Amino acid sequence: MKDRKAKQQEVGQIAAQLRQQGNRVTPQRRAILRIIQEQEGHLSADEIYYLARREIPRLSLSTVYRTLDLLKDLHLVSELHLAGNHYLYEAQSGEHQHLVCVSCGKVVEFQCPHCSETHRQLAGRHGFKITGSRVELFGYCQECTSARSN
Amino acid sequence: MKDRKAKQQEVGQIAAQLRQQGNRVTPQRRAILRIIQEQEGHLSADEIYYLARREIPRLSLSTVYRTLDLLKDLHLVSELHLAGNHYLYEAQSGEHQHLVCVSCGKVVEFQCPHCSETHRQLAGRHGFKITGSRVELFGYCQECTSARSN
DNA sequence: GTATGTGCAAAGGTTTTGCCCCAAC
DNA sequence: GTTGGGGCAAAACCTTTGCACATAC
């Protein structure tokens, strides 16, 4: 887990990157970026909207979506679709996979570099050039498994 | 790939399973089930609706969704969320992974039993009891890669 | 100053729900 | 005959879009 200072720096770097690529750095984008960076977990567009409005009360949801689209294009955030009808967003920070509890909704990240590599090779055999991946395993977490057996 | 006879039998078995669990077997459910079984690829709710209406013209979209929900609960079909705002459905038939072309939308299935097993073990270390998984690799297929380099 | 970004409101598309009738058991 | 399921229409939901105004550069 990175400390606050590192994250502030990261937001700064990303802002610079945005500017370099001809995009403007607005307070809205800064706020959304920071919220995603500071949050360890995963956020829905609506949650980001809610949090960002504490700083920018007149922020609109469409700006959140537009900003997320932009950040997705730049591969700075990634979009997950875990359950129900909404997306979750998270800062792009290396390859990782998700464990999702279908009972309580908890999401745990884990790493499996070997599988990532294997997947990449297999994809290559099908002529695919991989740019991203999404691995989600569904099941019951420890707590929910215990709760269910009672 | 299973032949037609095997699939008809499968639909029959599933119908029996439905009945056993206290659900009724209606022509609508039969039709939807058969369509999903017969289709090798992935279908959206709307495509299923379109196909099923050839047999049951008065079928409604809500019935398609309700049936899919039921089949999902019984783990007879699985739901994918690949891109944009829609879901795709497919018959639950063993573990497999998806390659998705972000350019043309093509979806290719592939197998990686070793990764599946590894994932299961890793999940166990986090206390998770896995019931399902979704592995999607995004990238460019051969055709789109060529097209882009021109 | 100019082009990009924003807020607002309205549209868009997909999925869900309520209600009454119908049909599987 | 009961009770779960279906059709229809409307609602709900999240996301996208159009447009005029604001603002980062």
Short mmCIF file of C-alpha atoms in Angstrom, two decimals, chain A residues 62-144:
data_model
loop_
_atom_site.label_atom_id
_atom_site.label_comp_id
_atom_site.label_asym_id
_atom_site.label_seq_id
_atom_site.Cartn_x
_atom_site.Cartn_y
_atom_site.Cartn_z
CA SER A 62 -21.92 12.97 -16.77
CA THR A 63 -18.59 14.56 -16.01
CA VAL A 64 -17.74 11.55 -13.89
CA TYR A 65 -18.55 9.21 -16.74
CA ARG A 66 -16.70 11.33 -19.25
CA THR A 67 -13.65 11.48 -17.03
CA LEU A 68 -13.73 7.76 -16.42
CA ASP A 69 -13.93 7.19 -20.16
CA LEU A 70 -10.91 9.38 -20.64
CA LEU A 71 -8.96 7.61 -17.93
CA LYS A 72 -9.94 4.26 -19.35
CA ASP A 73 -8.67 5.29 -22.76
CA LEU A 74 -5.37 6.26 -21.20
CA HIS A 75 -5.36 2.98 -19.28
CA LEU A 76 -5.14 4.84 -16.01
CA VAL A 77 -8.17 3.18 -14.52
CA SER A 78 -9.75 -0.11 -15.29
CA GLU A 79 -13.36 -0.99 -15.38
CA LEU A 80 -14.80 -4.09 -13.79
CA HIS A 81 -18.18 -5.56 -14.10
CA LEU A 82 -18.76 -7.71 -11.11
CA ALA A 83 -22.40 -8.11 -10.39
CA GLY A 84 -25.75 -6.57 -11.00
CA ASN A 85 -26.02 -3.64 -13.28
CA HIS A 86 -23.07 -1.55 -12.60
CA TYR A 87 -19.44 -1.07 -13.21
CA LEU A 88 -16.71 -0.56 -10.71
CA TYR A 89 -13.56 1.38 -11.34
CA GLU A 90 -10.12 1.09 -9.86
CA ALA A 91 -6.71 2.61 -10.36
CA GLN A 92 -4.68 0.65 -12.85
CA SER A 93 -1.88 -0.79 -10.77
CA GLY A 94 -0.29 -3.83 -12.28
CA GLU A 95 -1.95 -7.04 -13.24
CA HIS A 96 -4.13 -8.68 -10.69
CA GLN A 97 -7.17 -10.83 -10.40
CA HIS A 98 -10.32 -10.60 -8.33
CA LEU A 99 -12.01 -12.89 -5.90
CA VAL A 100 -15.64 -11.95 -5.49
CA CYS A 101 -17.88 -13.23 -2.75
CA VAL A 102 -21.27 -13.87 -4.27
CA SER A 103 -22.88 -13.67 -0.86
CA CYS A 104 -21.57 -10.48 0.73
CA GLY A 105 -20.02 -8.82 -2.30
CA LYS A 106 -16.55 -8.60 -0.83
CA VAL A 107 -13.79 -8.22 -3.43
CA VAL A 108 -10.26 -9.42 -2.77
CA GLU A 109 -7.40 -8.95 -5.18
CA PHE A 110 -4.77 -11.53 -5.77
CA GLN A 111 -1.84 -12.01 -8.08
CA CYS A 112 -1.03 -14.83 -10.40
CA PRO A 113 1.76 -13.72 -12.69
CA HIS A 114 2.27 -17.22 -13.98
CA CYS A 115 -1.32 -17.48 -15.16
CA SER A 116 -1.14 -14.06 -16.73
CA GLU A 117 1.86 -15.16 -18.72
CA THR A 118 0.27 -18.46 -19.69
CA HIS A 119 -2.87 -16.66 -20.81
CA ARG A 120 -0.84 -14.33 -22.92
CA GLN A 121 0.87 -17.22 -24.67
CA LEU A 122 -2.37 -19.07 -25.27
CA ALA A 123 -3.92 -15.94 -26.72
CA GLY A 124 -0.97 -15.62 -29.03
CA ARG A 125 -1.72 -19.04 -30.47
CA HIS A 126 -5.13 -17.76 -31.46
CA GLY A 127 -3.54 -14.77 -33.15
CA PHE A 128 -4.61 -12.36 -30.46
CA LYS A 129 -2.51 -9.49 -29.25
CA ILE A 130 -3.59 -8.95 -25.66
CA THR A 131 -3.96 -5.48 -24.23
CA GLY A 132 -5.83 -6.20 -21.04
CA SER A 133 -7.48 -8.86 -19.02
CA ARG A 134 -10.11 -9.48 -16.46
CA VAL A 135 -10.05 -12.47 -14.21
CA GLU A 136 -12.81 -12.87 -11.70
CA LEU A 137 -13.39 -15.87 -9.51
CA PHE A 138 -16.74 -16.13 -7.81
CA GLY A 139 -17.50 -18.01 -4.67
CA TYR A 140 -18.02 -17.73 -0.96
CA CYS A 141 -15.55 -16.08 1.36
CA GLN A 142 -14.57 -17.68 4.64
CA GLU A 143 -17.11 -15.75 6.71
CA CYS A 144 -19.97 -16.47 4.37
#
